[in-house]
One Martini backbone bead per residue (centre of mass of N, CA, C, O) as a GRO file, in nm:
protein
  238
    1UNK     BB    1   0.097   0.031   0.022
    2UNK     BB    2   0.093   0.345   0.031
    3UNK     BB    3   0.123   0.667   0.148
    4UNK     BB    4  -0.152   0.793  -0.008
    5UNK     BB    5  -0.360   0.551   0.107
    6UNK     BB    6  -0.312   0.664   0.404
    7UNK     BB    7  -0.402   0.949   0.390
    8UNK     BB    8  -0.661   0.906   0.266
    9UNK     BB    9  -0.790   0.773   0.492
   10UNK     BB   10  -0.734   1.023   0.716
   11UNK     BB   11  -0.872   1.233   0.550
   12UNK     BB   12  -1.157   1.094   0.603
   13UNK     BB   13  -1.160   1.117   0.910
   14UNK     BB   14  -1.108   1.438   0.944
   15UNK     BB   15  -1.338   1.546   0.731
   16UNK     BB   16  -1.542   1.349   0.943
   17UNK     BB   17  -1.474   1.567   1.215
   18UNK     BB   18  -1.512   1.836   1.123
   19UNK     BB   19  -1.792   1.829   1.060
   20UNK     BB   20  -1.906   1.732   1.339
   21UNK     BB   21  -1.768   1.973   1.492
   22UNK     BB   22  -1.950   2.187   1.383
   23UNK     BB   23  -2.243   2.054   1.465
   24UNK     BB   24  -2.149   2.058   1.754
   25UNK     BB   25  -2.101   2.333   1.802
   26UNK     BB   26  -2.161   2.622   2.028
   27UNK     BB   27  -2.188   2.955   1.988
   28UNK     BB   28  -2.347   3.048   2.244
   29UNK     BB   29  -2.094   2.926   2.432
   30UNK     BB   30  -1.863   3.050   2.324
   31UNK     BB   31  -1.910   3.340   2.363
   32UNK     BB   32  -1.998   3.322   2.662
   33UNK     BB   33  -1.713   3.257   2.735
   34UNK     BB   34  -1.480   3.404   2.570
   35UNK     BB   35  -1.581   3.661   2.642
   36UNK     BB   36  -1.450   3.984   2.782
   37UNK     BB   37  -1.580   4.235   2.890
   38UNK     BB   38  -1.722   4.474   2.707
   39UNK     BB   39  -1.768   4.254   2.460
   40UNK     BB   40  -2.011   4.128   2.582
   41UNK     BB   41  -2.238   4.359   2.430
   42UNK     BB   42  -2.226   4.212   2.165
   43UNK     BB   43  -2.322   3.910   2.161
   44UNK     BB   44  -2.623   3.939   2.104
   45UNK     BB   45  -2.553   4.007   1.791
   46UNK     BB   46  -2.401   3.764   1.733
   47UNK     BB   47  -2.694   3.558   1.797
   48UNK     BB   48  -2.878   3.691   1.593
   49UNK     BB   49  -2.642   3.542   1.376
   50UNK     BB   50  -2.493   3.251   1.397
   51UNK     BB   51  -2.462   3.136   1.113
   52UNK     BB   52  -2.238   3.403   1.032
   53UNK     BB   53  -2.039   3.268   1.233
   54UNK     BB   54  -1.980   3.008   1.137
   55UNK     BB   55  -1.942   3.076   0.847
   56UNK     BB   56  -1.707   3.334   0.977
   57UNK     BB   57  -1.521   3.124   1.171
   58UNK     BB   58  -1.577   2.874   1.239
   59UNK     BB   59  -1.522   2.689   0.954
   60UNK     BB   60  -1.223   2.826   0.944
   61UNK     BB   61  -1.098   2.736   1.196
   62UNK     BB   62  -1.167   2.402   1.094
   63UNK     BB   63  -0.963   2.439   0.810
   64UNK     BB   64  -0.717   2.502   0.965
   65UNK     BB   65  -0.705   2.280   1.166
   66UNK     BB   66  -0.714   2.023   0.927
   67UNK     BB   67  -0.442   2.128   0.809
   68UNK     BB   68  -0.264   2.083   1.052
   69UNK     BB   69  -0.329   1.762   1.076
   70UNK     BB   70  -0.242   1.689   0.803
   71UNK     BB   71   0.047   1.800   0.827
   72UNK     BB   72   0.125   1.597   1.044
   73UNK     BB   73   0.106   1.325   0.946
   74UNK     BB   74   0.292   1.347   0.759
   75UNK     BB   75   0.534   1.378   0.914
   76UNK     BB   76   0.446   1.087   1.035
   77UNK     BB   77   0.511   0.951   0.782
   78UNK     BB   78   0.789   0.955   0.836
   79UNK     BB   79   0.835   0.821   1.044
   80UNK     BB   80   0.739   0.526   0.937
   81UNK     BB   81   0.948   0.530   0.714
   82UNK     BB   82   1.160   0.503   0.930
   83UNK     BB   83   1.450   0.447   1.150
   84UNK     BB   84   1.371   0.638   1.360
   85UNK     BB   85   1.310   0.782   1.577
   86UNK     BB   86   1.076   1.047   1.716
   87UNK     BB   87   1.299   1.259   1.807
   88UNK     BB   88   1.375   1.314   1.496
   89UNK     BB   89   1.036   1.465   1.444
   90UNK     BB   90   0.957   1.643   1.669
   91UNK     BB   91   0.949   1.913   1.531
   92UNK     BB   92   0.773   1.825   1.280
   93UNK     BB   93   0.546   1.778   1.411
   94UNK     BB   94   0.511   2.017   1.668
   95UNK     BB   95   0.460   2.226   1.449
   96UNK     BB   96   0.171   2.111   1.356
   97UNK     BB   97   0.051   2.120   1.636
   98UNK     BB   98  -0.247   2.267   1.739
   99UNK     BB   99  -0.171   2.244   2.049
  100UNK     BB  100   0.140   2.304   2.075
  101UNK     BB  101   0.092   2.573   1.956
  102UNK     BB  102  -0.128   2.667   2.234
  103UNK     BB  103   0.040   2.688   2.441
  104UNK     BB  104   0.085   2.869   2.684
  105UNK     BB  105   0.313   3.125   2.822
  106UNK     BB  106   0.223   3.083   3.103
  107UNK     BB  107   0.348   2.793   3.130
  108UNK     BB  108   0.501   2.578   3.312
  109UNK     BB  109   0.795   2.388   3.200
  110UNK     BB  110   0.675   2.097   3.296
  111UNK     BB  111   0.380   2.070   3.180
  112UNK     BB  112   0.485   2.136   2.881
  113UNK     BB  113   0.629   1.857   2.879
  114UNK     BB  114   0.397   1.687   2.937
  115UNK     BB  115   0.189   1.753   2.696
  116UNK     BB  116   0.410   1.715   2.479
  117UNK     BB  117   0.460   1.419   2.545
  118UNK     BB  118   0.176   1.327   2.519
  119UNK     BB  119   0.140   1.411   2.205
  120UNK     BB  120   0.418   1.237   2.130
  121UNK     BB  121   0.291   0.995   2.134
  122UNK     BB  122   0.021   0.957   1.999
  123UNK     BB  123   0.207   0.982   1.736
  124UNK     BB  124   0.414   0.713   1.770
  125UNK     BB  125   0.158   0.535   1.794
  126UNK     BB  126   0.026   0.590   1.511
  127UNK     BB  127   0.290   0.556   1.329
  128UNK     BB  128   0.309   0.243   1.385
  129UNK     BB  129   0.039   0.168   1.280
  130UNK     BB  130   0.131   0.265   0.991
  131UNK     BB  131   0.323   0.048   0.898
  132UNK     BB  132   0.167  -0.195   0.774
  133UNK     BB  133  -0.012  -0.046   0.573
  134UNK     BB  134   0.228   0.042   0.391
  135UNK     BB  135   0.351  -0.248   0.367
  136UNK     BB  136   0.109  -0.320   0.214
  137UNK     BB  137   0.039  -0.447  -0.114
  138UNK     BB  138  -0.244  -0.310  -0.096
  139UNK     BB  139  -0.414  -0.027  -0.276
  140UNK     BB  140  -0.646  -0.062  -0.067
  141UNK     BB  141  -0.730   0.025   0.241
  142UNK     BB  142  -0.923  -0.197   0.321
  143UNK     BB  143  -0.760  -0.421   0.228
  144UNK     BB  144  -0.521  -0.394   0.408
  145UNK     BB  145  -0.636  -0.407   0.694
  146UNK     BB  146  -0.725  -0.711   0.639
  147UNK     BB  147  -0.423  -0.808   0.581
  148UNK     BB  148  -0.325  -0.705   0.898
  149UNK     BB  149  -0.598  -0.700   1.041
  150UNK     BB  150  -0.818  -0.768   1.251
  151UNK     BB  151  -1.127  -0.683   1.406
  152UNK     BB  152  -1.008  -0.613   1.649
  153UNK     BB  153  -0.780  -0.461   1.617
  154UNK     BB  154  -0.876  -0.253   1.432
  155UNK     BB  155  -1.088  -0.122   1.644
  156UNK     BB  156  -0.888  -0.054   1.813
  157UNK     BB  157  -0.725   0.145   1.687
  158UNK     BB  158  -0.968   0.350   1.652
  159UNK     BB  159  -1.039   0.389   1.954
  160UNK     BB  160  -0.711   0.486   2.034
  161UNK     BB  161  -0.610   0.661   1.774
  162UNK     BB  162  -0.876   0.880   1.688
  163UNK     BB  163  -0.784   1.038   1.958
  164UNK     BB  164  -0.676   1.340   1.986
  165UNK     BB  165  -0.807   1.484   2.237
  166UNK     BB  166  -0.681   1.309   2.459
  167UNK     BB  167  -0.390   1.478   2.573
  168UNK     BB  168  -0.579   1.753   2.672
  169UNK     BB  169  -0.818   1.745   2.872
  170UNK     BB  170  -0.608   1.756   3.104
  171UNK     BB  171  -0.549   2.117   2.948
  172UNK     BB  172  -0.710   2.317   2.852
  173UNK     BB  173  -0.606   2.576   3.053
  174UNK     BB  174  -0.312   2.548   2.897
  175UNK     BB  175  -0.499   2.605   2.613
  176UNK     BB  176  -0.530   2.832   2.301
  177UNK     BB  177  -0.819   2.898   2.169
  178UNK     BB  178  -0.821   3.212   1.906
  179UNK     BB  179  -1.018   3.481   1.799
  180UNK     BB  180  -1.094   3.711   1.577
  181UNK     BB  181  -1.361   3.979   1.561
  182UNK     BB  182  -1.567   4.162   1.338
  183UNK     BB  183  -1.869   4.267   1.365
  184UNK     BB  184  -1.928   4.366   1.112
  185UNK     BB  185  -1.838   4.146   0.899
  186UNK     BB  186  -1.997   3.909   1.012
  187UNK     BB  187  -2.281   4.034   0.981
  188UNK     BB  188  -2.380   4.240   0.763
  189UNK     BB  189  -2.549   4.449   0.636
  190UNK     BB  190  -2.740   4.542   0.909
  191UNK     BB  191  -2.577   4.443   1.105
  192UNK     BB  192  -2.312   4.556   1.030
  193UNK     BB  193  -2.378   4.835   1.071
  194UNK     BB  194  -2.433   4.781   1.392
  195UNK     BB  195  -2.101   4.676   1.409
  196UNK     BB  196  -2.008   4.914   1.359
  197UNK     BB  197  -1.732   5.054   1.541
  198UNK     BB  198  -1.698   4.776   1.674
  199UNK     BB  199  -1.465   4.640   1.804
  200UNK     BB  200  -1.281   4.393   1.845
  201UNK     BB  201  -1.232   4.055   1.903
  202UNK     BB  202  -1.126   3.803   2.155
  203UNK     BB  203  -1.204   3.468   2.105
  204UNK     BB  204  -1.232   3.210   2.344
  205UNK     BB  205  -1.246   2.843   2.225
  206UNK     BB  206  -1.141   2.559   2.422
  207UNK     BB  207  -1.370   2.440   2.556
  208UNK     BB  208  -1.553   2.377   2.291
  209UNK     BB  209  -1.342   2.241   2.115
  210UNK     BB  210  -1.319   1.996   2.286
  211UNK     BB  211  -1.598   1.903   2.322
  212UNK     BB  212  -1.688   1.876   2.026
  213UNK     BB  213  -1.435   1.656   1.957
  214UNK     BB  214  -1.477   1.477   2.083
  215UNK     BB  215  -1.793   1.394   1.967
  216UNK     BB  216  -1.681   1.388   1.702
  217UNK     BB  217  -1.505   1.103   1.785
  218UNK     BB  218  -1.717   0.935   1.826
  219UNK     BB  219  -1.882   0.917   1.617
  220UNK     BB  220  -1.683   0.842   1.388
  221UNK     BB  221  -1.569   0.580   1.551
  222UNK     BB  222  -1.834   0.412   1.502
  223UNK     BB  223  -1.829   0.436   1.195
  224UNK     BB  224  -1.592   0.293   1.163
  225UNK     BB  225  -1.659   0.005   1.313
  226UNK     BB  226  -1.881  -0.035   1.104
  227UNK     BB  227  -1.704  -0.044   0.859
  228UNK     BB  228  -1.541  -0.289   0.946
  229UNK     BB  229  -1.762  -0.493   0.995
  230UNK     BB  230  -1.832  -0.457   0.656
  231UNK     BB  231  -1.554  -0.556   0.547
  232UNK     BB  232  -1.519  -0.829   0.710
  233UNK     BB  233  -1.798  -0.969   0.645
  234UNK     BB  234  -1.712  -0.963   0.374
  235UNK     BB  235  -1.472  -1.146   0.365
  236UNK     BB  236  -1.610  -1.387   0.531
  237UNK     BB  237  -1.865  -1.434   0.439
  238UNK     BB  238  -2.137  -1.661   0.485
   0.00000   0.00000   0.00000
């Protein structure tokens, strides 16, 4: 199997993460605990809209995401096809991994490598368990599942390894995810008008961005074990 194969398997996997969390995001949640200050007096013009919150704001959002969690993944599997350890890999995982790149700055230098031991494991999990798939002959995702992995291995696998919020739940608190909004940009129209004049804002959605990222990672996992499921019956015959 090459590793474009892997790739690809890898890339639907994250591209119906992203979906099932745009989904569960609950922007009047994230509003209202993200902002503070002065500007939480714009969050119900912002709700009166969140339709438009979603699309200029979430959706880009969770796009940053997608593309980073893929081009970590590439990382990854320099890592799987390479005979290095991890530790030879590090900074370039690291360094696309939106997890350790949010890192607050005033996190205690222990705790901080705690954190990112912990993601940095999760990831040398992930390119192991991808190393035969890759060494598979066949040119088809599910067909290699099949050829190197039994059903209970496979489930095992999808339920341990697709679980990306895994390393971080126990340090939201230690991590920001935020952006700016521009209150009039985002409302547009006579919203727009009415947030003209309206200084940006800048919202952290932490801890809705992993409480939705978990509630989808659950979703995809069932997603994943049905499908494979599908694929062993089917192998295996009447």
């Amino acid at each position: 199997m090459t590793r474009a194969a892997v790739r690809a398997g890898f890339d639907r996997f994250v591209n119906d993460a992203v979906e099932a969390t745009a989904e569960h995001f609950d922007v009047a949640r994230a509003l209202r605990r993200g902002i503070d200050g002065p500007g939480g007096s714009v969050v119900d013009h912002l709700l009166n809209d969140s339709d438009a919150v979603r699309k200029r704001v979430v959706e880009p959002e969770l796009a940053t995401y997608r593309r980073r969690v893929v081009a970590q993944f590439d990382a990854i599997l320099d890592f799987a096809e390479s005979d290095a350890d991890i530790d030879a890999h590090r900074e370039s995982i690291l360094e696309r991994d939106p997890f350790a790149r949010g890192i607050r700055s005033d996190v205690p230098a222990e705790r901080r490598e705690a954190i990112v031991e912990g993601l940095l494991e999760r990831h040398r999990r992930l390119g192991e368990a991808a190393v035969p798939l890759i060494e598979a002959p066949e040119d088809d995702f599910w067909d290699a599942v099949r050829s190197t992995l039994d059903r209970e291995t496979a489930e095992r696998l999808v339920e341990e390894r697709f679980v990306i919020t895994g390393p971080v739940r126990e340090h939201t608190d230690a991590i920001e995810m935020s952006t700016t909004i521009d209150p009039g940009d985002v409302l547009g129209g006579l919203g727009g008008l009415l947030g003209r004049g309206i200084p940006t804002l800048t919202v952290e959605y932490t801890d809705e961005a992993i409480r939705a990222m978990g509630e989808a990672e659950q979703v995809v996992i069932a997603e994943a074990k049905r499908e494979i499921g599908r694929r062993f019956d089917t192998s295996e015959g009447p």
